[in-house]
Amino acid sequence: MDHSNGEMPQIEDLDLKATSLLKDWKEVSIPVPWGTIAGKAWGNPCGYPVLGLHGWQDNAGTFDRLAPLLPDKFYFLAVDLPGHGLSSHYPPGMTYAFQDMLLHVKFIFNHLQWKKCSLVGHSMGGAVSMMFGALMPTLVDKIISIDLVKPMGYDTKIHPDKTLRAISSYFDILKKTEGKPPCYTYDEAKRRLLVANAGSITPESADVLMVRGTRKTEEGLYYFSRDLRQTIPGLVSVNNDSLKELLSRIRVPFMIIKGTQGPLYEPEELYNDFINTYNESSPRFEYVKVDGTHHLHLNTPERVASHIIRFLDAPPLAGL
């Protein structure tokens, strides 16, 4: 089922294998020029808005176990970023750029007419939250990043070669998207998802992500619905000096929840340098270590929920 034309499958048509894990929630659809951004919301629609942004190749289901633990006074909206979950894919021939997601968040703000919200992002979603909050502090109350200290930065010396690889990858992936996606039995698709995540998710968490992350064919097989073009490296990279300048503009309360078993994508010394920057720029910065894997919010949400509730509950700082 290709929904690059903007059509979104109806939620009642999906195989909701993990619904026993969920409390009351509502499916949300946000129009964008190329289709829709899909999402799911918990809590009071009149409550304070909190936007949940998932990690790379995951979907809004990554918050299925965490969101129900938050008080109803918050309106928690988790979205499938374009090319993920139930959201529309980009039109044929186009590529995704990391910076596009800043525009996606602004589309959400504009449609829902939010004046301000808090951002909770996991991994890639954490990077988007940091950058959006730094660029548009008047729209963001608080930032929470789950298992990501900083967006990935690249040495300027490797940028030409990285761009060349991205061009080559684009045409390779384009060929693969011309045919039908590979299909698997449910158990085989689940096994592939577990292997790809290298121990970061449990079998139960895989079931949750597969609700929005797979489609069922008429033959009873499953294929992954995410856009394969998401795997094309970005044509443009950002170096760490530019990232540091940008993130030094975070002027709102900011918390990082780091899983003890989560990966370190860059040298720890670089992480510490950025943490020092956050301490200097944010009026209230917290770095919390919690036992768990990269997907600790999905596998063991009770370990992170108390930190998130406490941080979101804290009164706004004077002048913000």
PDB file of C-alpha atoms in Angstrom:
ATOM      1  CA  MET A   1       0.000   0.000   0.000  1.00  0.00           C
ATOM      2  CA  ASP A   2       1.812   3.100  -1.244  1.00  0.00           C
ATOM      3  CA  HIS A   3       0.581   6.299   0.364  1.00  0.00           C
ATOM      4  CA  SER A   4       3.067   8.684  -1.240  1.00  0.00           C
ATOM      5  CA  ASN A   5       0.040  10.354  -2.824  1.00  0.00           C
ATOM      6  CA  GLY A   6      -1.045  11.557   0.594  1.00  0.00           C
ATOM      7  CA  GLU A   7      -3.655   8.877   1.321  1.00  0.00           C
ATOM      8  CA  MET A   8      -3.464   7.527   4.843  1.00  0.00           C
ATOM      9  CA  PRO A   9      -4.825   4.090   5.752  1.00  0.00           C
ATOM     10  CA  GLN A  10      -7.705   4.164   8.197  1.00  0.00           C
ATOM     11  CA  ILE A  11      -6.702   3.143  11.707  1.00  0.00           C
ATOM     12  CA  GLU A  12      -9.536   0.607  11.912  1.00  0.00           C
ATOM     13  CA  ASP A  13      -8.044  -1.197   8.898  1.00  0.00           C
ATOM     14  CA  LEU A  14      -4.734  -1.817  10.649  1.00  0.00           C
ATOM     15  CA  ASP A  15      -3.764  -4.868  12.645  1.00  0.00           C
ATOM     16  CA  LEU A  16      -3.613  -3.330  16.125  1.00  0.00           C
ATOM     17  CA  LYS A  17      -1.747  -6.190  17.713  1.00  0.00           C
ATOM     18  CA  ALA A  18      -0.461  -4.136  20.654  1.00  0.00           C
ATOM     19  CA  THR A  19      -3.599  -2.223  21.647  1.00  0.00           C
ATOM     20  CA  SER A  20      -3.821  -4.005  24.990  1.00  0.00           C
ATOM     21  CA  LEU A  21      -0.852  -1.885  26.053  1.00  0.00           C
ATOM     22  CA  LEU A  22      -2.632   1.403  25.407  1.00  0.00           C
ATOM     23  CA  LYS A  23      -4.983   3.673  27.317  1.00  0.00           C
ATOM     24  CA  ASP A  24      -7.445   6.045  25.669  1.00  0.00           C
ATOM     25  CA  TRP A  25      -5.948   7.946  22.775  1.00  0.00           C
ATOM     26  CA  LYS A  26      -7.119   9.614  19.598  1.00  0.00           C
ATOM     27  CA  GLU A  27      -5.761   9.401  16.072  1.00  0.00           C
ATOM     28  CA  VAL A  28      -4.718  12.791  14.676  1.00  0.00           C
ATOM     29  CA  SER A  29      -4.166  13.867  11.057  1.00  0.00           C
ATOM     30  CA  ILE A  30      -2.410  17.109  10.137  1.00  0.00           C
ATOM     31  CA  PRO A  31      -2.554  18.272   6.499  1.00  0.00           C
ATOM     32  CA  VAL A  32       0.679  19.207   4.740  1.00  0.00           C
ATOM     33  CA  PRO A  33       1.243  20.061   1.061  1.00  0.00           C
ATOM     34  CA  TRP A  34       2.343  16.508   0.166  1.00  0.00           C
ATOM     35  CA  GLY A  35      -0.279  14.646   2.238  1.00  0.00           C
ATOM     36  CA  THR A  36      -0.679  14.230   5.985  1.00  0.00           C
ATOM     37  CA  ILE A  37       1.335  13.972   9.173  1.00  0.00           C
ATOM     38  CA  ALA A  38      -0.306  11.292  11.305  1.00  0.00           C
ATOM     39  CA  GLY A  39      -0.181  11.103  15.059  1.00  0.00           C
ATOM     40  CA  LYS A  40      -1.891   9.948  18.220  1.00  0.00           C
ATOM     41  CA  ALA A  41      -2.826  12.019  21.233  1.00  0.00           C
ATOM     42  CA  TRP A  42      -3.401  11.339  24.912  1.00  0.00           C
ATOM     43  CA  GLY A  43      -4.790  13.543  27.666  1.00  0.00           C
ATOM     44  CA  ASN A  44      -6.957  16.620  27.716  1.00  0.00           C
ATOM     45  CA  PRO A  45      -7.107  18.420  24.330  1.00  0.00           C
ATOM     46  CA  CYS A  46      -7.409  21.664  26.302  1.00  0.00           C
ATOM     47  CA  GLY A  47      -4.389  20.785  28.434  1.00  0.00           C
ATOM     48  CA  TYR A  48      -0.850  22.035  28.025  1.00  0.00           C
ATOM     49  CA  PRO A  49       0.559  20.691  24.727  1.00  0.00           C
ATOM     50  CA  VAL A  50       3.577  18.393  24.657  1.00  0.00           C
ATOM     51  CA  LEU A  51       4.887  17.210  21.287  1.00  0.00           C
ATOM     52  CA  GLY A  52       6.560  13.789  21.096  1.00  0.00           C
ATOM     53  CA  LEU A  53       9.090  13.185  18.303  1.00  0.00           C
ATOM     54  CA  HIS A  54      10.343   9.655  17.634  1.00  0.00           C
ATOM     55  CA  GLY A  55      13.722   8.325  16.547  1.00  0.00           C
ATOM     56  CA  TRP A  56      14.984   7.406  13.090  1.00  0.00           C
ATOM     57  CA  GLN A  57      12.853   4.699  11.397  1.00  0.00           C
ATOM     58  CA  ASP A  58      10.605   4.399  14.456  1.00  0.00           C
ATOM     59  CA  ASN A  59       7.139   5.953  14.722  1.00  0.00           C
ATOM     60  CA  ALA A  60       4.694   7.546  17.162  1.00  0.00           C
ATOM     61  CA  GLY A  61       4.230   4.144  18.811  1.00  0.00           C
ATOM     62  CA  THR A  62       7.567   4.680  20.546  1.00  0.00           C
ATOM     63  CA  PHE A  63       5.600   6.693  23.151  1.00  0.00           C
ATOM     64  CA  ASP A  64       2.741   4.177  23.560  1.00  0.00           C
ATOM     65  CA  ARG A  65       3.902   3.051  26.978  1.00  0.00           C
ATOM     66  CA  LEU A  66       5.181   6.388  28.251  1.00  0.00           C
ATOM     67  CA  ALA A  67       2.324   8.726  27.271  1.00  0.00           C
ATOM     68  CA  PRO A  68      -0.380   6.972  29.354  1.00  0.00           C
ATOM     69  CA  LEU A  69       1.757   7.527  32.478  1.00  0.00           C
ATOM     70  CA  LEU A  70       1.628  11.312  32.093  1.00  0.00           C
ATOM     71  CA  PRO A  71      -1.083  13.338  33.881  1.00  0.00           C
ATOM     72  CA  ASP A  72      -4.154  14.227  31.826  1.00  0.00           C
ATOM     73  CA  LYS A  73      -3.455  17.931  32.312  1.00  0.00           C
ATOM     74  CA  PHE A  74      -0.945  17.493  29.490  1.00  0.00           C
ATOM     75  CA  TYR A  75      -2.077  17.014  25.914  1.00  0.00           C
ATOM     76  CA  PHE A  76       0.618  14.660  24.619  1.00  0.00           C
ATOM     77  CA  LEU A  77       0.728  14.423  20.828  1.00  0.00           C
ATOM     78  CA  ALA A  78       3.129  11.912  19.312  1.00  0.00           C
ATOM     79  CA  VAL A  79       3.531  12.186  15.552  1.00  0.00           C
ATOM     80  CA  ASP A  80       4.839   9.948  12.794  1.00  0.00           C
ATOM     81  CA  LEU A  81       7.403  12.154  11.098  1.00  0.00           C
ATOM     82  CA  PRO A  82       7.023  12.151   7.283  1.00  0.00           C
ATOM     83  CA  GLY A  83       8.158   8.881   5.737  1.00  0.00           C
ATOM     84  CA  HIS A  84       7.491   7.004   8.990  1.00  0.00           C
ATOM     85  CA  GLY A  85       4.493   5.186  10.453  1.00  0.00           C
ATOM     86  CA  LEU A  86       1.175   6.292   8.979  1.00  0.00           C
ATOM     87  CA  SER A  87       2.393   9.650   7.672  1.00  0.00           C
ATOM     88  CA  SER A  88       2.620  10.382   3.963  1.00  0.00           C
ATOM     89  CA  HIS A  89       5.846   9.760   2.115  1.00  0.00           C
ATOM     90  CA  TYR A  90       7.466  12.540   0.136  1.00  0.00           C
ATOM     91  CA  PRO A  91       6.533  12.672  -3.559  1.00  0.00           C
ATOM     92  CA  PRO A  92       8.549  10.410  -5.902  1.00  0.00           C
ATOM     93  CA  GLY A  93      12.069  11.552  -6.645  1.00  0.00           C
ATOM     94  CA  MET A  94      12.483  13.744  -3.588  1.00  0.00           C
ATOM     95  CA  THR A  95      14.894  13.104  -0.722  1.00  0.00           C
ATOM     96  CA  TYR A  96      14.538  13.716   2.999  1.00  0.00           C
ATOM     97  CA  ALA A  97      16.836  16.155   4.757  1.00  0.00           C
ATOM     98  CA  PHE A  98      17.265  16.280   8.511  1.00  0.00           C
ATOM     99  CA  GLN A  99      16.573  20.016   8.501  1.00  0.00           C
ATOM    100  CA  ASP A 100      13.157  19.331   6.889  1.00  0.00           C
ATOM    101  CA  MET A 101      11.915  18.112  10.250  1.00  0.00           C
ATOM    102  CA  LEU A 102      12.179  21.628  11.650  1.00  0.00           C
ATOM    103  CA  LEU A 103       9.623  22.613   9.011  1.00  0.00           C
ATOM    104  CA  HIS A 104       7.474  19.594   9.884  1.00  0.00           C
ATOM    105  CA  VAL A 105       7.278  20.734  13.515  1.00  0.00           C
ATOM    106  CA  LYS A 106       6.310  24.250  12.390  1.00  0.00           C
ATOM    107  CA  PHE A 107       3.559  22.773  10.171  1.00  0.00           C
ATOM    108  CA  ILE A 108       2.175  21.074  13.301  1.00  0.00           C
ATOM    109  CA  PHE A 109       2.312  24.313  15.299  1.00  0.00           C
ATOM    110  CA  ASN A 110       0.577  26.245  12.543  1.00  0.00           C
ATOM    111  CA  HIS A 111      -2.219  23.722  12.028  1.00  0.00           C
ATOM    112  CA  LEU A 112      -2.983  23.281  15.739  1.00  0.00           C
ATOM    113  CA  GLN A 113      -2.534  27.002  16.401  1.00  0.00           C
ATOM    114  CA  TRP A 114      -0.284  26.331  19.357  1.00  0.00           C
ATOM    115  CA  LYS A 115       1.308  29.385  20.892  1.00  0.00           C
ATOM    116  CA  LYS A 116       3.783  27.295  22.891  1.00  0.00           C
ATOM    117  CA  CYS A 117       4.528  23.691  23.818  1.00  0.00           C
ATOM    118  CA  SER A 118       7.130  21.444  25.389  1.00  0.00           C
ATOM    119  CA  LEU A 119       9.138  19.043  23.221  1.00  0.00           C
ATOM    120  CA  VAL A 120       9.976  15.447  24.142  1.00  0.00           C
ATOM    121  CA  GLY A 121      12.159  13.719  21.578  1.00  0.00           C
ATOM    122  CA  HIS A 122      13.844  10.344  21.413  1.00  0.00           C
ATOM    123  CA  SER A 123      17.164  10.056  19.550  1.00  0.00           C
ATOM    124  CA  MET A 124      16.616  11.789  16.181  1.00  0.00           C
ATOM    125  CA  GLY A 125      13.518  13.401  17.693  1.00  0.00           C
ATOM    126  CA  GLY A 126      15.707  14.718  20.505  1.00  0.00           C
ATOM    127  CA  ALA A 127      18.004  16.346  17.958  1.00  0.00           C
ATOM    128  CA  VAL A 128      15.029  17.993  16.252  1.00  0.00           C
ATOM    129  CA  SER A 129      13.722  19.190  19.628  1.00  0.00           C
ATOM    130  CA  MET A 130      17.057  20.778  20.553  1.00  0.00           C
ATOM    131  CA  MET A 131      17.444  22.548  17.218  1.00  0.00           C
ATOM    132  CA  PHE A 132      13.846  23.752  17.019  1.00  0.00           C
ATOM    133  CA  GLY A 133      13.987  24.991  20.608  1.00  0.00           C
ATOM    134  CA  ALA A 134      17.231  26.845  19.933  1.00  0.00           C
ATOM    135  CA  LEU A 135      15.867  28.466  16.783  1.00  0.00           C
ATOM    136  CA  MET A 136      12.389  29.306  18.067  1.00  0.00           C
ATOM    137  CA  PRO A 137      12.575  29.752  21.843  1.00  0.00           C
ATOM    138  CA  THR A 138       9.357  31.789  21.944  1.00  0.00           C
ATOM    139  CA  LEU A 139       7.435  28.688  20.820  1.00  0.00           C
ATOM    140  CA  VAL A 140       9.054  26.203  23.207  1.00  0.00           C
ATOM    141  CA  ASP A 141       8.631  26.014  26.980  1.00  0.00           C
ATOM    142  CA  LYS A 142      10.874  23.038  27.779  1.00  0.00           C
ATOM    143  CA  ILE A 143      12.995  20.469  25.938  1.00  0.00           C
ATOM    144  CA  ILE A 144      13.508  16.834  26.913  1.00  0.00           C
ATOM    145  CA  SER A 145      15.880  14.637  24.909  1.00  0.00           C
ATOM    146  CA  ILE A 146      15.818  10.890  25.509  1.00  0.00           C
ATOM    147  CA  ASP A 147      19.156   9.142  24.936  1.00  0.00           C
ATOM    148  CA  LEU A 148      20.697  11.779  22.705  1.00  0.00           C
ATOM    149  CA  VAL A 149      23.233  14.324  23.916  1.00  0.00           C
ATOM    150  CA  LYS A 150      23.631  16.223  20.651  1.00  0.00           C
ATOM    151  CA  PRO A 151      22.847  15.943  16.947  1.00  0.00           C
ATOM    152  CA  MET A 152      25.517  14.198  14.910  1.00  0.00           C
ATOM    153  CA  GLY A 153      28.243  16.537  13.676  1.00  0.00           C
ATOM    154  CA  TYR A 154      30.704  15.872  10.885  1.00  0.00           C
ATOM    155  CA  ASP A 155      34.281  16.944  10.237  1.00  0.00           C
ATOM    156  CA  THR A 156      34.373  19.354   7.307  1.00  0.00           C
ATOM    157  CA  LYS A 157      37.206  17.286   5.769  1.00  0.00           C
ATOM    158  CA  ILE A 158      34.928  14.288   5.207  1.00  0.00           C
ATOM    159  CA  HIS A 159      32.000  16.308   3.889  1.00  0.00           C
ATOM    160  CA  PRO A 160      32.908  16.028   0.162  1.00  0.00           C
ATOM    161  CA  ASP A 161      33.235  12.226   0.333  1.00  0.00           C
ATOM    162  CA  LYS A 162      30.044  11.943   2.405  1.00  0.00           C
ATOM    163  CA  THR A 163      28.150  13.992  -0.174  1.00  0.00           C
ATOM    164  CA  LEU A 164      29.466  11.788  -2.962  1.00  0.00           C
ATOM    165  CA  ARG A 165      28.259   8.673  -1.120  1.00  0.00           C
ATOM    166  CA  ALA A 166      24.863  10.297  -0.640  1.00  0.00           C
ATOM    167  CA  ILE A 167      24.512  10.924  -4.383  1.00  0.00           C
ATOM    168  CA  SER A 168      25.407   7.319  -5.170  1.00  0.00           C
ATOM    169  CA  SER A 169      23.065   6.034  -2.459  1.00  0.00           C
ATOM    170  CA  TYR A 170      20.197   8.118  -3.820  1.00  0.00           C
ATOM    171  CA  PHE A 171      20.204   6.354  -7.177  1.00  0.00           C
ATOM    172  CA  ASP A 172      20.671   2.910  -5.593  1.00  0.00           C
ATOM    173  CA  ILE A 173      17.700   3.433  -3.269  1.00  0.00           C
ATOM    174  CA  LEU A 174      15.602   4.930  -6.065  1.00  0.00           C
ATOM    175  CA  LYS A 175      15.895   1.646  -7.988  1.00  0.00           C
ATOM    176  CA  LYS A 176      14.808  -0.331  -4.942  1.00  0.00           C
ATOM    177  CA  THR A 177      11.680   1.784  -4.501  1.00  0.00           C
ATOM    178  CA  GLU A 178      10.483   1.011  -8.018  1.00  0.00           C
ATOM    179  CA  GLY A 179       9.357  -2.511  -7.121  1.00  0.00           C
ATOM    180  CA  LYS A 180       7.155  -3.918  -4.412  1.00  0.00           C
ATOM    181  CA  PRO A 181       8.633  -3.940  -0.895  1.00  0.00           C
ATOM    182  CA  PRO A 182       9.842  -7.241   0.553  1.00  0.00           C
ATOM    183  CA  CYS A 183       7.105  -9.053   2.478  1.00  0.00           C
ATOM    184  CA  TYR A 184       7.478 -11.327   5.494  1.00  0.00           C
ATOM    185  CA  THR A 185       5.440 -13.311   7.954  1.00  0.00           C
ATOM    186  CA  TYR A 186       4.709 -11.347  11.123  1.00  0.00           C
ATOM    187  CA  ASP A 187       7.292 -13.325  13.104  1.00  0.00           C
ATOM    188  CA  GLU A 188       9.976 -12.849  10.449  1.00  0.00           C
ATOM    189  CA  ALA A 189       9.295  -9.099  10.191  1.00  0.00           C
ATOM    190  CA  LYS A 190       9.488  -8.884  13.967  1.00  0.00           C
ATOM    191  CA  ARG A 191      12.759 -10.818  14.009  1.00  0.00           C
ATOM    192  CA  ARG A 192      14.247  -8.458  11.425  1.00  0.00           C
ATOM    193  CA  LEU A 193      13.192  -5.459  13.482  1.00  0.00           C
ATOM    194  CA  LEU A 194      14.773  -6.910  16.617  1.00  0.00           C
ATOM    195  CA  VAL A 195      18.031  -7.691  14.803  1.00  0.00           C
ATOM    196  CA  ALA A 196      18.168  -4.218  13.244  1.00  0.00           C
ATOM    197  CA  ASN A 197      17.814  -2.648  16.684  1.00  0.00           C
ATOM    198  CA  ALA A 198      20.626  -4.795  18.094  1.00  0.00           C
ATOM    199  CA  GLY A 199      19.148  -5.489  21.523  1.00  0.00           C
ATOM    200  CA  SER A 200      17.755  -1.983  22.063  1.00  0.00           C
ATOM    201  CA  ILE A 201      14.112  -3.108  22.000  1.00  0.00           C
ATOM    202  CA  THR A 202      12.365  -6.071  23.619  1.00  0.00           C
ATOM    203  CA  PRO A 203      10.064  -8.419  21.679  1.00  0.00           C
ATOM    204  CA  GLU A 204       7.104  -6.670  23.323  1.00  0.00           C
ATOM    205  CA  SER A 205       8.393  -3.279  22.210  1.00  0.00           C
ATOM    206  CA  ALA A 206       8.815  -4.610  18.683  1.00  0.00           C
ATOM    207  CA  ASP A 207       5.112  -5.506  18.671  1.00  0.00           C
ATOM    208  CA  VAL A 208       4.289  -1.922  19.631  1.00  0.00           C
ATOM    209  CA  LEU A 209       6.422  -0.356  16.881  1.00  0.00           C
ATOM    210  CA  MET A 210       5.060  -2.750  14.273  1.00  0.00           C
ATOM    211  CA  VAL A 211       1.475  -1.521  14.749  1.00  0.00           C
ATOM    212  CA  ARG A 212       2.241   1.684  12.868  1.00  0.00           C
ATOM    213  CA  GLY A 213       5.465   0.521  11.252  1.00  0.00           C
ATOM    214  CA  THR A 214       4.130  -2.339   9.101  1.00  0.00           C
ATOM    215  CA  ARG A 215       1.282  -2.998   6.691  1.00  0.00           C
ATOM    216  CA  LYS A 216      -0.528  -6.274   6.142  1.00  0.00           C
ATOM    217  CA  THR A 217      -1.055  -7.531   2.598  1.00  0.00           C
ATOM    218  CA  GLU A 218      -4.096  -9.384   1.307  1.00  0.00           C
ATOM    219  CA  GLU A 219      -2.009 -12.550   1.485  1.00  0.00           C
ATOM    220  CA  GLY A 220      -1.469 -12.069   5.212  1.00  0.00           C
ATOM    221  CA  LEU A 221       2.180 -11.024   4.932  1.00  0.00           C
ATOM    222  CA  TYR A 222       3.749  -7.839   6.305  1.00  0.00           C
ATOM    223  CA  TYR A 223       6.036  -5.171   4.903  1.00  0.00           C
ATOM    224  CA  PHE A 224       7.688  -2.195   6.569  1.00  0.00           C
ATOM    225  CA  SER A 225       5.864   1.010   5.732  1.00  0.00           C
ATOM    226  CA  ARG A 226       8.683   3.485   6.333  1.00  0.00           C
ATOM    227  CA  ASP A 227      10.076   5.204   3.276  1.00  0.00           C
ATOM    228  CA  LEU A 228      13.311   3.542   2.156  1.00  0.00           C
ATOM    229  CA  ARG A 229      14.575   6.975   1.126  1.00  0.00           C
ATOM    230  CA  GLN A 230      15.024   7.694   4.831  1.00  0.00           C
ATOM    231  CA  THR A 231      18.230   5.643   4.608  1.00  0.00           C
ATOM    232  CA  ILE A 232      19.840   7.977   2.049  1.00  0.00           C
ATOM    233  CA  PRO A 233      22.572  10.012   3.807  1.00  0.00           C
ATOM    234  CA  GLY A 234      22.038  13.747   3.860  1.00  0.00           C
ATOM    235  CA  LEU A 235      23.582  15.719   1.031  1.00  0.00           C
ATOM    236  CA  VAL A 236      24.457  18.509   3.444  1.00  0.00           C
ATOM    237  CA  SER A 237      26.186  17.917   6.783  1.00  0.00           C
ATOM    238  CA  VAL A 238      26.628  20.200   9.764  1.00  0.00           C
ATOM    239  CA  ASN A 239      29.937  20.427  11.585  1.00  0.00           C
ATOM    240  CA  ASN A 240      30.244  20.526  15.354  1.00  0.00           C
ATOM    241  CA  ASP A 241      31.240  24.197  15.491  1.00  0.00           C
ATOM    242  CA  SER A 242      27.991  25.143  13.748  1.00  0.00           C
ATOM    243  CA  LEU A 243      25.991  22.836  16.014  1.00  0.00           C
ATOM    244  CA  LYS A 244      27.596  24.289  19.119  1.00  0.00           C
ATOM    245  CA  GLU A 245      26.797  27.834  18.013  1.00  0.00           C
ATOM    246  CA  LEU A 246      23.187  26.855  17.339  1.00  0.00           C
ATOM    247  CA  LEU A 247      22.626  24.884  20.546  1.00  0.00           C
ATOM    248  CA  SER A 248      24.262  27.599  22.654  1.00  0.00           C
ATOM    249  CA  ARG A 249      21.056  29.516  21.906  1.00  0.00           C
ATOM    250  CA  ILE A 250      18.885  27.157  23.949  1.00  0.00           C
ATOM    251  CA  ARG A 251      17.305  29.545  26.460  1.00  0.00           C
ATOM    252  CA  VAL A 252      14.659  27.288  27.976  1.00  0.00           C
ATOM    253  CA  PRO A 253      14.796  24.505  30.600  1.00  0.00           C
ATOM    254  CA  PHE A 254      16.441  21.473  29.018  1.00  0.00           C
ATOM    255  CA  MET A 255      16.809  17.903  30.268  1.00  0.00           C
ATOM    256  CA  ILE A 256      18.682  14.964  28.778  1.00  0.00           C
ATOM    257  CA  ILE A 257      17.730  11.457  29.943  1.00  0.00           C
ATOM    258  CA  LYS A 258      20.609   9.129  29.037  1.00  0.00           C
ATOM    259  CA  GLY A 259      20.226   5.365  29.084  1.00  0.00           C
ATOM    260  CA  THR A 260      23.139   3.622  30.792  1.00  0.00           C
ATOM    261  CA  GLN A 261      23.236   1.058  27.974  1.00  0.00           C
ATOM    262  CA  GLY A 262      22.548   3.556  25.207  1.00  0.00           C
ATOM    263  CA  PRO A 263      25.120   4.089  22.447  1.00  0.00           C
ATOM    264  CA  LEU A 264      27.704   6.840  22.271  1.00  0.00           C
ATOM    265  CA  TYR A 265      27.744   8.052  18.674  1.00  0.00           C
ATOM    266  CA  GLU A 266      30.681  10.408  19.171  1.00  0.00           C
ATOM    267  CA  PRO A 267      33.616  10.760  21.608  1.00  0.00           C
ATOM    268  CA  GLU A 268      32.621  11.312  25.228  1.00  0.00           C
ATOM    269  CA  GLU A 269      34.889  14.362  25.405  1.00  0.00           C
ATOM    270  CA  LEU A 270      32.787  16.015  22.709  1.00  0.00           C
ATOM    271  CA  TYR A 271      29.602  15.181  24.603  1.00  0.00           C
ATOM    272  CA  ASN A 272      31.030  16.754  27.755  1.00  0.00           C
ATOM    273  CA  ASP A 273      31.905  19.889  25.810  1.00  0.00           C
ATOM    274  CA  PHE A 274      28.309  20.242  24.632  1.00  0.00           C
ATOM    275  CA  ILE A 275      26.963  19.486  28.105  1.00  0.00           C
ATOM    276  CA  ASN A 276      29.072  22.390  29.403  1.00  0.00           C
ATOM    277  CA  THR A 277      27.513  24.577  26.706  1.00  0.00           C
ATOM    278  CA  TYR A 278      24.007  23.558  27.811  1.00  0.00           C
ATOM    279  CA  ASN A 279      24.857  24.340  31.433  1.00  0.00           C
ATOM    280  CA  GLU A 280      25.904  27.830  30.391  1.00  0.00           C
ATOM    281  CA  SER A 281      23.031  28.592  27.995  1.00  0.00           C
ATOM    282  CA  SER A 282      19.959  26.929  29.503  1.00  0.00           C
ATOM    283  CA  PRO A 283      18.447  28.552  32.605  1.00  0.00           C
ATOM    284  CA  ARG A 284      17.845  25.052  34.002  1.00  0.00           C
ATOM    285  CA  PHE A 285      19.771  22.136  32.537  1.00  0.00           C
ATOM    286  CA  GLU A 286      19.587  18.586  33.873  1.00  0.00           C
ATOM    287  CA  TYR A 287      21.485  15.495  32.792  1.00  0.00           C
ATOM    288  CA  VAL A 288      19.915  12.340  34.208  1.00  0.00           C
ATOM    289  CA  LYS A 289      21.270   8.817  33.816  1.00  0.00           C
ATOM    290  CA  VAL A 290      18.678   6.038  33.906  1.00  0.00           C
ATOM    291  CA  ASP A 291      19.267   2.306  33.673  1.00  0.00           C
ATOM    292  CA  GLY A 292      18.177   1.075  30.262  1.00  0.00           C
ATOM    293  CA  THR A 293      18.878   0.729  26.560  1.00  0.00           C
ATOM    294  CA  HIS A 294      18.554   3.314  23.781  1.00  0.00           C
ATOM    295  CA  HIS A 295      14.775   2.672  23.812  1.00  0.00           C
ATOM    296  CA  LEU A 296      14.466   2.844  27.600  1.00  0.00           C
ATOM    297  CA  HIS A 297      11.326   5.022  27.337  1.00  0.00           C
ATOM    298  CA  LEU A 298       9.580   2.226  25.414  1.00  0.00           C
ATOM    299  CA  ASN A 299      10.982  -0.828  27.193  1.00  0.00           C
ATOM    300  CA  THR A 300      10.845   0.562  30.738  1.00  0.00           C
ATOM    301  CA  PRO A 301       8.745   3.758  30.668  1.00  0.00           C
ATOM    302  CA  GLU A 302       8.215   3.761  34.427  1.00  0.00           C
ATOM    303  CA  ARG A 303      11.921   4.527  34.856  1.00  0.00           C
ATOM    304  CA  VAL A 304      11.735   7.764  32.887  1.00  0.00           C
ATOM    305  CA  ALA A 305       8.145   8.899  33.504  1.00  0.00           C
ATOM    306  CA  SER A 306       8.822  10.327  36.959  1.00  0.00           C
ATOM    307  CA  HIS A 307      11.704  12.452  35.643  1.00  0.00           C
ATOM    308  CA  ILE A 308       9.597  13.745  32.746  1.00  0.00           C
ATOM    309  CA  ILE A 309       6.569  14.519  34.929  1.00  0.00           C
ATOM    310  CA  ARG A 310       8.714  16.347  37.486  1.00  0.00           C
ATOM    311  CA  PHE A 311      10.439  18.386  34.773  1.00  0.00           C
ATOM    312  CA  LEU A 312       7.237  19.285  32.923  1.00  0.00           C
ATOM    313  CA  ASP A 313       5.471  20.079  36.203  1.00  0.00           C
ATOM    314  CA  ALA A 314       8.101  22.576  37.311  1.00  0.00           C
ATOM    315  CA  PRO A 315       6.779  26.163  37.134  1.00  0.00           C
ATOM    316  CA  PRO A 316       8.057  28.267  34.232  1.00  0.00           C
ATOM    317  CA  LEU A 317      11.041  30.440  34.982  1.00  0.00           C
ATOM    318  CA  ALA A 318      10.528  34.169  35.308  1.00  0.00           C
ATOM    319  CA  GLY A 319      10.924  36.004  32.038  1.00  0.00           C
ATOM    320  CA  LEU A 320      10.333  32.924  29.821  1.00  0.00           C
TER     321      LEU A 320
END
